[in-house]
Coordinates of C-alpha atoms in Angstrom, one line a residue:
Chain A
M1 CA -23.7 -9.0 -20.9
N2 CA -20.9 -6.5 -21.1
Y3 CA -18.1 -6.0 -18.6
L4 CA -19.6 -2.8 -16.9
A5 CA -23.0 -4.3 -16.3
R6 CA -21.3 -7.3 -14.7
R7 CA -19.2 -5.0 -12.5
L8 CA -22.4 -3.2 -11.4
M9 CA -24.0 -6.4 -10.4
T10 CA -21.1 -7.6 -8.2
F11 CA -21.0 -4.2 -6.6
P12 CA -23.7 -4.8 -3.9
L13 CA -22.4 -8.3 -3.3
V14 CA -18.9 -7.1 -2.5
M15 CA -20.3 -4.3 -0.3
L16 CA -22.3 -6.8 1.6
G17 CA -19.1 -8.9 2.0
V18 CA -17.2 -5.8 3.3
S19 CA -20.0 -5.0 5.8
V20 CA -20.0 -8.6 7.2
L21 CA -16.2 -8.7 7.4
V22 CA -15.9 -5.4 9.2
F23 CA -18.8 -6.1 11.5
V24 CA -17.3 -9.5 12.6
S25 CA -13.7 -8.3 12.8
I26 CA -14.3 -5.3 15.0
R27 CA -16.2 -7.5 17.4
L28 CA -13.3 -9.9 17.6
V29 CA -11.2 -7.1 19.1
P30 CA -10.8 -7.9 22.8
G31 CA -12.4 -5.6 25.3
D32 CA -15.8 -4.0 25.2
A33 CA -16.9 -0.6 24.0
I34 CA -18.3 0.7 27.3
T35 CA -15.0 0.0 29.2
A36 CA -13.0 1.5 26.3
M37 CA -15.2 4.6 26.5
L38 CA -15.3 5.2 30.3
G39 CA -11.9 3.7 31.3
T40 CA -11.6 2.7 34.9
E41 CA -14.9 4.4 35.7
A42 CA -16.7 1.6 33.9
G43 CA -16.0 -0.5 37.0
L44 CA -18.3 1.9 38.9
L45 CA -21.4 1.2 36.7
T46 CA -24.2 -0.7 38.2
P47 CA -25.4 -3.6 36.0
D48 CA -28.5 -1.6 35.2
Q49 CA -26.5 1.4 34.0
R50 CA -24.3 -0.7 31.9
A51 CA -27.3 -2.4 30.3
A52 CA -28.9 1.0 29.6
L53 CA -25.7 2.2 27.9
E54 CA -25.4 -0.9 25.8
A55 CA -29.0 -0.5 24.7
Y56 CA -28.4 3.1 23.8
F57 CA -25.5 2.2 21.6
G58 CA -27.3 -0.8 20.2
I59 CA -24.8 -3.4 21.4
D60 CA -27.1 -5.2 23.8
Q61 CA -28.4 -8.0 21.5
G62 CA -26.9 -10.9 19.7
W63 CA -24.5 -10.4 16.8
F64 CA -27.0 -11.4 14.2
T65 CA -29.7 -9.0 15.4
Q66 CA -27.1 -6.2 15.7
Y67 CA -25.9 -6.8 12.2
W68 CA -29.3 -6.9 10.8
R69 CA -30.4 -3.7 12.5
W70 CA -27.2 -2.0 11.5
L71 CA -27.5 -3.1 7.9
A72 CA -31.1 -2.0 7.7
G73 CA -30.1 1.4 9.1
A74 CA -27.1 1.7 6.8
V75 CA -29.2 1.2 3.7
Q76 CA -31.2 4.3 4.8
G77 CA -28.1 6.3 5.6
D78 CA -28.3 5.8 9.3
L79 CA -25.0 4.3 10.5
G80 CA -25.7 4.5 14.2
V81 CA -24.2 6.6 17.0
S82 CA -20.5 6.9 17.7
V83 CA -19.6 6.0 21.3
T84 CA -16.5 8.3 21.4
F85 CA -18.1 11.3 19.7
G86 CA -21.6 10.9 21.0
K87 CA -23.1 11.9 17.7
P88 CA -24.3 10.1 14.5
V89 CA -21.5 8.3 12.7
L90 CA -22.4 9.8 9.4
D91 CA -21.9 13.3 10.8
V92 CA -18.5 12.4 12.2
I93 CA -17.4 11.0 8.9
L94 CA -18.7 13.9 6.9
E95 CA -16.9 16.3 9.2
R96 CA -13.6 14.6 8.4
F97 CA -14.1 13.8 4.8
P98 CA -13.5 17.3 3.3
L99 CA -10.0 17.3 4.6
T100 CA -9.2 13.8 3.2
L101 CA -10.8 14.7 -0.1
E102 CA -8.8 18.0 -0.4
L103 CA -5.6 16.1 0.5
A104 CA -6.3 13.5 -2.1
L105 CA -7.1 16.1 -4.8
L106 CA -4.0 18.2 -4.0
S107 CA -1.8 15.1 -4.1
M108 CA -3.2 14.0 -7.5
V109 CA -2.8 17.5 -9.0
I110 CA 0.8 17.6 -7.8
A111 CA 1.4 14.0 -9.1
L112 CA 0.0 14.7 -12.5
A113 CA 1.7 18.1 -12.8
I114 CA 5.1 16.6 -12.2
G115 CA 4.7 13.0 -13.4
L116 CA 3.0 13.4 -16.8
P117 CA 5.4 15.9 -18.3
A118 CA 8.4 14.1 -16.8
G119 CA 7.2 10.8 -18.2
I120 CA 6.6 12.2 -21.7
F121 CA 9.9 14.0 -21.6
A122 CA 11.7 10.8 -20.6
A123 CA 10.0 8.8 -23.3
T124 CA 11.0 11.2 -26.1
R125 CA 14.6 11.1 -24.8
N126 CA 14.6 7.3 -24.6
E127 CA 17.9 5.9 -23.2
K128 CA 19.6 9.3 -23.2
P129 CA 21.1 10.7 -20.0
S130 CA 18.1 12.9 -19.3
D131 CA 15.8 9.9 -19.6
L132 CA 18.0 8.0 -17.2
A133 CA 17.9 10.9 -14.7
V134 CA 14.1 11.0 -14.7
R135 CA 14.0 7.2 -14.3
I136 CA 16.4 7.2 -11.3
F137 CA 14.4 10.0 -9.7
A138 CA 11.1 8.1 -10.2
M139 CA 12.6 4.9 -8.8
I140 CA 13.8 6.8 -5.7
G141 CA 10.4 8.4 -5.4
Q142 CA 8.7 5.1 -5.5
S143 CA 11.0 3.6 -2.9
T144 CA 10.7 6.4 -0.3
P145 CA 8.1 5.6 2.3
N146 CA 5.9 8.7 2.8
F147 CA 6.8 9.0 6.5
V148 CA 10.5 9.1 5.6
F149 CA 9.8 11.8 3.1
A150 CA 7.7 13.7 5.6
L151 CA 10.2 13.6 8.3
L152 CA 13.1 14.5 6.0
A153 CA 11.1 17.4 4.6
I154 CA 10.2 18.7 8.1
Y155 CA 13.9 18.3 9.1
V156 CA 15.2 20.2 6.0
L157 CA 12.6 22.9 6.4
S158 CA 13.2 23.5 10.1
V159 CA 17.0 23.2 10.2
G160 CA 17.8 24.5 6.7
F161 CA 15.2 27.3 6.5
G162 CA 14.1 27.8 10.1
V163 CA 10.4 27.2 9.0
L164 CA 8.2 24.9 10.9
P165 CA 5.3 23.4 9.1
A166 CA 2.0 25.0 10.1
M167 CA 0.4 22.5 12.5
G168 CA -1.9 23.1 15.4
E169 CA -5.5 23.8 15.0
F170 CA -6.7 22.8 11.5
T171 CA -8.3 25.5 9.4
P172 CA -10.9 24.4 6.8
F173 CA -10.4 25.6 3.3
L174 CA -13.6 27.7 3.1
E175 CA -12.7 29.5 6.4
N176 CA -9.2 30.7 5.4
P177 CA -7.9 29.3 2.1
L178 CA -4.4 30.6 2.5
R179 CA -3.9 29.3 6.0
N180 CA -5.5 26.0 5.0
L181 CA -3.1 25.6 2.0
G182 CA -0.2 26.4 4.3
Q183 CA -1.2 23.5 6.4
M184 CA -1.9 21.1 3.6
I185 CA 1.0 21.8 1.2
L186 CA 3.6 19.6 3.0
P187 CA 1.3 16.6 3.5
A188 CA 0.1 16.9 -0.1
L189 CA 3.7 17.0 -1.4
T190 CA 4.5 14.0 0.8
L191 CA 1.7 12.0 -0.7
G192 CA 2.2 13.5 -4.2
F193 CA 5.9 12.6 -4.4
A194 CA 5.5 8.8 -4.5
F195 CA 2.3 9.2 -6.6
A196 CA 4.2 11.4 -9.1
A197 CA 6.9 8.8 -9.3
A198 CA 4.3 6.2 -10.3
V199 CA 2.7 8.5 -12.8
T200 CA 6.1 9.2 -14.4
R201 CA 7.0 5.5 -14.7
I202 CA 3.6 4.6 -16.2
S203 CA 3.4 7.5 -18.6
R204 CA 6.9 6.9 -19.8
S205 CA 6.4 3.3 -20.6
A206 CA 2.9 3.9 -22.2
M207 CA 4.4 6.7 -24.3
L208 CA 7.3 4.5 -25.4
D209 CA 4.9 1.7 -26.4
I210 CA 2.9 4.0 -28.5
L211 CA 5.8 5.8 -30.1
S212 CA 6.8 2.5 -31.7
D213 CA 3.4 2.0 -33.2
D214 CA 2.8 2.0 -36.9
Y215 CA 0.4 4.9 -36.9
I216 CA 2.9 7.1 -35.3
R217 CA 5.5 6.1 -37.9
T218 CA 2.9 6.9 -40.5
A219 CA 2.3 10.4 -39.0
R220 CA 6.0 11.1 -38.9
A221 CA 6.4 9.9 -42.5
K222 CA 3.7 12.2 -43.6
G223 CA 5.8 15.1 -42.2
V224 CA 3.6 15.9 -39.1
P225 CA 5.8 18.0 -36.8
A226 CA 7.3 16.1 -33.9
R227 CA 5.5 18.1 -31.3
K228 CA 2.1 17.5 -32.9
V229 CA 2.9 13.7 -33.1
I230 CA 3.5 13.6 -29.4
W231 CA 0.7 15.8 -28.2
R232 CA -2.1 15.2 -30.8
H233 CA -1.4 11.6 -31.9
A234 CA 0.4 9.7 -29.1
L235 CA -0.7 11.4 -25.9
P236 CA -4.4 10.6 -26.0
N237 CA -3.6 6.9 -26.2
A238 CA -0.8 7.1 -23.7
L239 CA -3.2 8.6 -21.2
I240 CA -5.3 5.4 -20.8
P241 CA -2.9 3.6 -18.3
V242 CA -2.2 6.9 -16.6
V243 CA -5.9 7.4 -15.9
T244 CA -6.3 3.9 -14.5
L245 CA -3.3 4.3 -12.2
S246 CA -4.3 7.8 -11.0
G247 CA -7.8 6.6 -10.4
V248 CA -6.8 3.6 -8.3
E249 CA -4.3 5.7 -6.4
F250 CA -6.9 8.4 -5.8
G251 CA -9.3 5.8 -4.5
Y252 CA -6.6 4.7 -2.0
L253 CA -6.0 8.2 -0.9
L254 CA -9.7 8.8 -0.2
G255 CA -9.5 6.1 2.4
G256 CA -7.4 8.5 4.5
T257 CA -3.7 8.2 5.0
V258 CA -3.2 7.2 8.6
I259 CA 0.6 7.8 8.8
V260 CA 0.7 11.2 7.0
E261 CA -2.3 12.5 9.0
Q262 CA -0.6 11.3 12.2
I263 CA 2.7 13.1 11.4
F264 CA 1.1 16.3 10.4
A265 CA -1.6 16.2 13.1
L266 CA -4.4 16.4 10.5
P267 CA -7.9 15.4 11.6
G268 CA -8.7 13.3 8.5
L269 CA -10.5 10.0 8.0
G270 CA -7.4 7.8 8.4
R271 CA -6.6 9.0 11.9
M272 CA -10.3 8.8 12.8
V273 CA -10.5 5.2 11.9
L274 CA -7.3 4.4 13.8
D275 CA -8.6 6.0 16.9
A276 CA -12.0 4.4 16.5
I277 CA -10.4 0.9 16.3
L278 CA -8.3 1.6 19.4
Q279 CA -11.4 2.9 21.2
R280 CA -13.5 0.0 20.0
D281 CA -16.1 2.5 18.7
Y282 CA -17.9 -0.3 16.8
A283 CA -20.4 1.9 15.0
L284 CA -17.7 4.4 13.9
V285 CA -15.3 1.7 12.6
Q286 CA -18.1 -0.1 10.7
G287 CA -19.5 3.1 9.2
S288 CA -16.2 4.5 8.2
V289 CA -14.8 1.4 6.7
L290 CA -18.1 0.9 4.7
F291 CA -17.9 4.5 3.6
I292 CA -14.2 4.2 2.5
A293 CA -14.8 0.9 0.7
L294 CA -17.8 2.4 -1.1
N295 CA -15.7 5.4 -2.2
F296 CA -13.0 3.1 -3.4
M297 CA -15.3 1.0 -5.4
I298 CA -17.1 4.0 -6.9
V299 CA -13.8 5.5 -8.0
N300 CA -12.8 2.2 -9.5
L301 CA -16.1 2.0 -11.4
L302 CA -15.5 5.6 -12.7
V303 CA -12.0 4.6 -13.8
D304 CA -13.5 1.8 -15.8
L305 CA -16.0 4.2 -17.4
A306 CA -13.2 6.7 -18.2
Y307 CA -11.3 3.8 -19.7
A308 CA -14.1 2.9 -22.0
M309 CA -14.5 6.5 -23.1
L310 CA -10.8 7.0 -23.8
D311 CA -10.4 3.7 -25.7
P312 CA -12.8 3.4 -28.6
R313 CA -12.0 -0.3 -29.0
I314 CA -13.6 -1.1 -25.7
R315 CA -16.7 0.9 -26.6
L316 CA -17.0 -0.9 -30.0
G317 CA -16.4 -4.2 -28.4
A318 CA -19.3 -3.7 -26.0
K319 CA -21.9 -3.3 -28.7
Chain B
M1 CA 22.4 -19.9 -12.4
Q2 CA 21.3 -18.7 -15.8
L3 CA 18.9 -16.3 -14.0
L4 CA 21.7 -14.9 -11.8
R5 CA 23.8 -14.3 -14.9
A6 CA 20.8 -12.5 -16.6
I7 CA 20.3 -10.4 -13.5
F8 CA 23.9 -9.3 -13.4
S9 CA 23.9 -8.4 -17.1
H10 CA 20.9 -6.2 -16.5
S11 CA 21.9 -2.7 -15.3
S12 CA 19.2 -2.1 -12.7
G13 CA 19.3 -5.8 -11.8
R14 CA 22.9 -5.5 -10.9
I15 CA 22.4 -2.6 -8.6
G16 CA 19.2 -4.1 -7.1
G17 CA 20.8 -7.5 -6.7
A18 CA 23.8 -6.0 -5.0
I19 CA 21.7 -4.0 -2.6
V20 CA 19.5 -6.9 -1.7
G21 CA 22.5 -9.2 -1.2
L22 CA 24.2 -6.6 1.1
Y23 CA 21.0 -6.2 3.1
I24 CA 20.6 -9.9 3.5
I25 CA 24.2 -10.2 4.8
I26 CA 23.5 -7.3 7.2
A27 CA 20.3 -8.9 8.4
I28 CA 22.1 -12.2 9.0
L29 CA 24.9 -10.5 11.0
G30 CA 22.3 -8.5 12.9
L31 CA 20.4 -11.7 13.7
L32 CA 23.5 -13.5 14.9
G33 CA 24.4 -10.6 17.1
I34 CA 27.6 -9.7 15.2
T35 CA 27.1 -5.9 15.5
P36 CA 29.6 -3.2 16.5
H37 CA 28.0 -3.0 20.0
D38 CA 25.3 -4.7 21.9
P39 CA 22.1 -3.2 20.3
L40 CA 20.3 -3.2 23.7
M41 CA 23.3 -1.9 25.7
Q42 CA 22.8 1.6 27.1
F43 CA 26.0 3.6 27.2
R44 CA 24.6 6.2 29.7
V45 CA 27.6 8.6 29.5
D46 CA 27.4 8.7 25.7
R47 CA 23.7 9.5 25.2
L48 CA 22.9 11.3 21.9
H49 CA 26.5 11.0 20.9
A50 CA 27.2 12.2 17.4
P51 CA 28.6 9.7 14.9
D52 CA 32.3 9.0 15.3
A53 CA 34.8 6.1 15.2
T54 CA 33.3 4.3 18.2
Y55 CA 29.6 4.9 17.3
W56 CA 29.5 4.9 13.5
M57 CA 26.0 6.2 13.4
G58 CA 25.9 7.9 16.8
T59 CA 23.8 6.9 19.8
D60 CA 20.1 7.4 20.7
L61 CA 18.4 9.0 23.7
F62 CA 19.3 5.9 25.9
G63 CA 22.9 5.8 24.7
R64 CA 22.3 2.7 22.5
D65 CA 24.5 2.4 19.4
V66 CA 22.4 3.4 16.3
A67 CA 24.5 1.3 13.9
S68 CA 23.9 -1.9 15.9
R69 CA 20.2 -1.1 16.3
L70 CA 20.0 -0.5 12.6
M71 CA 21.4 -3.9 11.8
L72 CA 19.0 -5.5 14.2
G73 CA 16.2 -3.5 12.8
I74 CA 17.0 -4.6 9.2
S75 CA 17.0 -8.2 10.3
Q76 CA 13.7 -7.7 12.1
S77 CA 12.1 -6.0 9.0
F78 CA 13.5 -8.7 6.7
I79 CA 12.0 -11.5 8.8
V80 CA 8.6 -9.8 8.8
A81 CA 8.8 -9.1 5.1
F82 CA 10.0 -12.5 4.0
A83 CA 7.7 -14.4 6.3
S84 CA 4.6 -12.5 5.4
V85 CA 5.3 -12.6 1.6
A86 CA 6.0 -16.4 1.9
L87 CA 2.6 -16.9 3.7
A88 CA 0.8 -14.7 1.2
A89 CA 2.4 -16.5 -1.8
V90 CA 1.5 -19.9 -0.5
A91 CA -2.1 -18.9 0.3
G92 CA -2.4 -17.1 -3.0
I93 CA -1.1 -20.1 -5.0
V94 CA -3.4 -22.5 -3.3
L95 CA -6.5 -20.2 -3.7
G96 CA -5.6 -19.1 -7.2
L97 CA -5.0 -22.7 -8.4
A98 CA -8.2 -23.9 -6.8
A99 CA -10.2 -21.1 -8.3
A100 CA -8.8 -21.7 -11.8
W101 CA -8.9 -25.5 -11.7
F102 CA -12.3 -26.2 -10.2
G103 CA -13.9 -23.1 -11.7
G104 CA -17.6 -22.5 -11.3
W105 CA -18.8 -22.1 -7.7
W106 CA -15.3 -22.4 -6.3
D107 CA -14.0 -19.7 -8.6
G108 CA -16.9 -17.4 -7.9
T109 CA -16.7 -17.7 -4.1
I110 CA -12.9 -17.4 -3.9
M111 CA -12.6 -14.4 -6.2
R112 CA -15.5 -12.5 -4.7
F113 CA -14.0 -13.0 -1.3
M114 CA -10.7 -11.6 -2.7
D115 CA -12.7 -8.7 -4.1
V116 CA -14.0 -7.9 -0.6
L117 CA -10.4 -8.0 0.8
L118 CA -9.2 -5.7 -2.0
A119 CA -12.0 -3.2 -1.4
F120 CA -10.5 -2.6 2.1
P121 CA -7.7 0.0 2.0
A122 CA -4.6 -2.1 2.8
I123 CA -3.4 -0.3 5.8
L124 CA -6.9 -0.3 7.4
L125 CA -7.2 -4.0 6.9
A126 CA -3.8 -4.4 8.6
L127 CA -4.9 -2.1 11.5
L128 CA -8.1 -4.1 12.1
I129 CA -6.2 -7.4 12.2
I130 CA -3.7 -5.9 14.7
A131 CA -6.5 -4.5 16.8
I132 CA -7.9 -8.0 17.0
V133 CA -4.7 -9.9 17.8
G134 CA -2.8 -7.2 19.6
P135 CA 0.4 -5.6 18.2
G136 CA 3.6 -7.5 17.8
T137 CA 6.0 -9.0 15.2
W138 CA 3.9 -12.1 14.3
T139 CA 0.7 -10.0 14.1
S140 CA 2.4 -7.8 11.5
V141 CA 3.4 -10.9 9.6
M142 CA -0.2 -12.1 9.6
A143 CA -1.6 -8.7 8.7
I144 CA 0.7 -8.1 5.8
A145 CA 0.2 -11.7 4.6
I146 CA -3.6 -11.3 4.6
V147 CA -3.4 -8.0 2.8
Y148 CA -1.2 -9.5 0.1
T149 CA -3.0 -12.8 -0.5
P150 CA -5.7 -11.4 -2.9
I151 CA -2.9 -10.0 -5.1
F152 CA -1.1 -13.3 -5.3
T153 CA -4.4 -15.1 -5.9
R154 CA -5.1 -12.9 -8.9
V155 CA -1.6 -13.3 -10.2
V156 CA -1.9 -17.1 -10.1
R157 CA -5.5 -17.5 -11.3
G158 CA -5.3 -15.5 -14.5
P159 CA -2.4 -17.4 -16.1
A160 CA -3.6 -20.7 -14.6
L161 CA -6.9 -20.3 -16.3
S162 CA -5.3 -20.0 -19.7
L163 CA -2.8 -22.8 -19.0
K164 CA -5.6 -25.1 -18.1
T165 CA -7.0 -25.1 -21.6
R166 CA -3.6 -25.6 -23.3
D167 CA -2.9 -28.8 -25.2
F168 CA -0.1 -30.0 -22.9
V169 CA -2.5 -30.2 -20.0
D170 CA -5.0 -32.2 -22.0
A171 CA -2.1 -34.4 -23.1
A172 CA -1.0 -35.0 -19.5
R173 CA -4.6 -35.9 -18.7
T174 CA -4.8 -38.5 -21.4
F175 CA -1.6 -40.0 -20.1
G176 CA -3.5 -40.5 -16.9
S177 CA -1.5 -37.9 -14.8
S178 CA -3.1 -37.2 -11.5
R179 CA -4.7 -33.9 -10.8
N180 CA -2.0 -33.0 -8.2
Y181 CA 0.7 -33.9 -10.6
I182 CA -0.7 -31.7 -13.3
L183 CA -1.2 -28.8 -10.8
T184 CA 2.3 -29.0 -9.4
R185 CA 4.3 -30.0 -12.4
H186 CA 2.5 -28.4 -15.3
L187 CA 0.8 -25.4 -13.9
M188 CA 3.1 -24.4 -11.1
L189 CA 6.3 -24.5 -13.2
N190 CA 4.8 -22.2 -15.7
L191 CA 3.8 -19.8 -13.0
V192 CA 7.2 -19.5 -11.5
A193 CA 8.1 -16.5 -13.7
P194 CA 5.2 -14.2 -12.9
L195 CA 5.4 -15.3 -9.2
T196 CA 9.1 -14.5 -8.9
V197 CA 8.4 -10.9 -10.1
Q198 CA 5.5 -10.5 -7.8
V199 CA 7.3 -11.9 -4.8
T200 CA 10.2 -9.5 -5.3
L201 CA 7.9 -6.5 -5.6
A202 CA 5.8 -7.7 -2.7
L203 CA 9.0 -7.8 -0.5
A204 CA 9.5 -4.1 -1.2
W205 CA 5.9 -3.5 -0.1
G206 CA 6.3 -5.8 2.9
L207 CA 9.3 -3.8 4.1
L208 CA 7.4 -0.6 3.6
T209 CA 4.3 -1.8 5.5
E210 CA 6.4 -3.3 8.4
A211 CA 8.1 0.0 8.8
G212 CA 4.8 1.9 8.6
L213 CA 3.1 -0.3 11.2
S214 CA 6.1 -0.1 13.6
F215 CA 6.2 3.7 13.0
L216 CA 2.6 3.8 14.3
G217 CA 3.7 1.7 17.3
L218 CA 1.6 -1.3 16.1
G219 CA 4.4 -3.5 14.8
T220 CA 7.6 -4.5 16.5
Q221 CA 7.5 -3.6 20.1
P222 CA 10.4 -2.1 22.1
P223 CA 13.1 -2.8 23.2
A224 CA 13.4 -4.9 20.0
S225 CA 14.5 -2.7 17.2
S226 CA 12.8 -2.0 13.9
L227 CA 13.5 0.7 11.2
G228 CA 10.0 2.1 11.7
L229 CA 10.3 2.3 15.4
M230 CA 13.7 4.0 15.2
L231 CA 12.1 6.7 12.9
A232 CA 9.2 7.2 15.3
D233 CA 11.7 7.7 18.1
S234 CA 13.7 10.3 16.0
R235 CA 10.7 12.6 15.6
N236 CA 11.2 14.7 18.6
L237 CA 15.0 14.7 18.5
M238 CA 15.7 15.3 14.9
E239 CA 17.0 18.8 15.4
M240 CA 19.3 17.8 18.2
A241 CA 20.3 14.5 16.8
P242 CA 19.6 14.3 13.1
W243 CA 21.6 11.0 12.7
L244 CA 18.6 9.3 14.4
L245 CA 16.5 10.3 11.5
I246 CA 18.9 10.2 8.6
F247 CA 20.4 6.7 8.9
P248 CA 17.3 4.6 9.5
G249 CA 15.4 6.8 6.9
I250 CA 18.0 6.2 4.2
A251 CA 18.4 2.5 5.2
I252 CA 14.6 1.9 4.6
M253 CA 14.7 3.8 1.3
I254 CA 17.7 1.9 -0.1
G255 CA 16.4 -1.4 1.0
I256 CA 13.0 -0.9 -0.7
L257 CA 14.9 0.6 -3.8
G258 CA 16.9 -2.6 -4.0
F259 CA 13.8 -4.9 -4.2
N260 CA 12.1 -2.5 -6.6
L261 CA 15.1 -2.5 -8.9
L262 CA 15.5 -6.3 -8.7
G263 CA 11.7 -6.7 -9.4
D264 CA 11.9 -4.5 -12.5
A265 CA 14.9 -6.4 -13.8
L266 CA 13.2 -9.7 -13.2
R267 CA 10.2 -8.5 -15.0
D268 CA 12.3 -7.5 -18.0
I269 CA 14.1 -10.8 -17.9
L270 CA 11.2 -13.2 -17.2
D271 CA 8.3 -11.6 -19.0
P272 CA 8.4 -13.0 -22.6
R273 CA 6.8 -9.8 -23.9
T274 CA 9.6 -7.6 -22.8
R275 CA 12.4 -10.2 -22.8
R276 CA 15.5 -8.9 -24.5
S277 CA 18.3 -10.9 -25.8
V278 CA 20.1 -11.2 -22.5
A279 CA 19.7 -14.9 -21.7

């Protein structure tokens, strides 16, 4: 049995584990959902009213029944009703997801556009001052927490240029693309900066490894121009670790970025989950964590597939 | 000793080692209360005072000395990072060795459970744990430790699996060495190198996460000081008092940079595949 088939088989098992873990852990949070929702007014509820509310949100029975009912629903795409939003969990998630997806895509584009050329450039100038400069820059990028970058960027923009990042009401891309990009560019740069640093480091070291391979020496000896050696012979193989890294990183970004969303006041998945945990919105926490974990695992699976496509040795080995 | 010499003959190791050393000294001073001023003392007349000879890094909204609070914050962040990484490393070693040594059902169960933990985005897992236990320093330690345990487990299990089948382990068995002796002497000693690298890089990540959680108000609680908390407080005052943003921001960056540089150097030195002729 090959690797991918085995991955596909453990997939449902891990998802089941995730669902149990999130179900149990959110129920370990002290306090109950009804009180969290109504605040002090919860004290005014008669026992009957409270029971009716609990029945409506499906939290009136034992844990096992609740879990079973939730799981049966989840398999059919019904994740229950959010206590805080008063609508189906899936609707709430799908409202927030486009923003998170757009942010993740923008960050990845920025990261690849900066990191890949920088890494290749540094590899071809190995141990020269320009290589060192790229490496120092990448190391600093990797060591800067995104909230530090975000705050410094806001500070430089507002004090140095008198520009405040466009916050306030969020505009979806389809409504007004320009306004939307104006709001998204700084958060995307914030996330893309550390991401670019990681891409630079990995593409540099992958390129260096490959440039010392025999087949590159052969190509050079044959008189293939240096440019062609880099772009045509070395790059396709150097891309393999870059694809893996970018995929995993992209998967993380799809889970929402709590801190960056918080700083830039963006209504994305990350902030939604944070609020849902604080509000003890059981259904919303369960649904969104399951959604995020599913995304993450699908992206990882796709990365493995891309890996097999880029590396013919893996394809041959599978046969 | 030999390792220290190797680190200091490695260019990024030298810088990283120096930064980490300096931060550890600052953290100890901060912990012992040897700071320019009392970090909790409110100098009411000197609120939001710009940096000068008395207040090296200025004062905050309550007139507290930023330099002193920064030192206390560094010690706080270091305690959380070291404690959580130590916990994660111990848990990871035990689980990884158990999975590799017993194999079969043990291996399957432990590693699938680790897969489940890894499928959670790290910060979400930490948030859930904090929601259950309530915010605070030791909650952050626990949350970061749990997030990092699967990574240590994988780092240990892989090499341990291949070490298990090596001849010297068979030889030790034929001598009648006990299981625990083989596990601690033969397997553990050979895992020191990959673990050292992982621990150093994990410390960088631990600092980052502690700062992030405190920034969200879920880690260290005021009036205690933490780098993340100081940054969160600077948000609304950055135009009026940029020193509140710049000093803690740069302090976090350089601290994490130190551990990253040291980790890279250790990988170069300890990984046989990239080992150069330094030792």
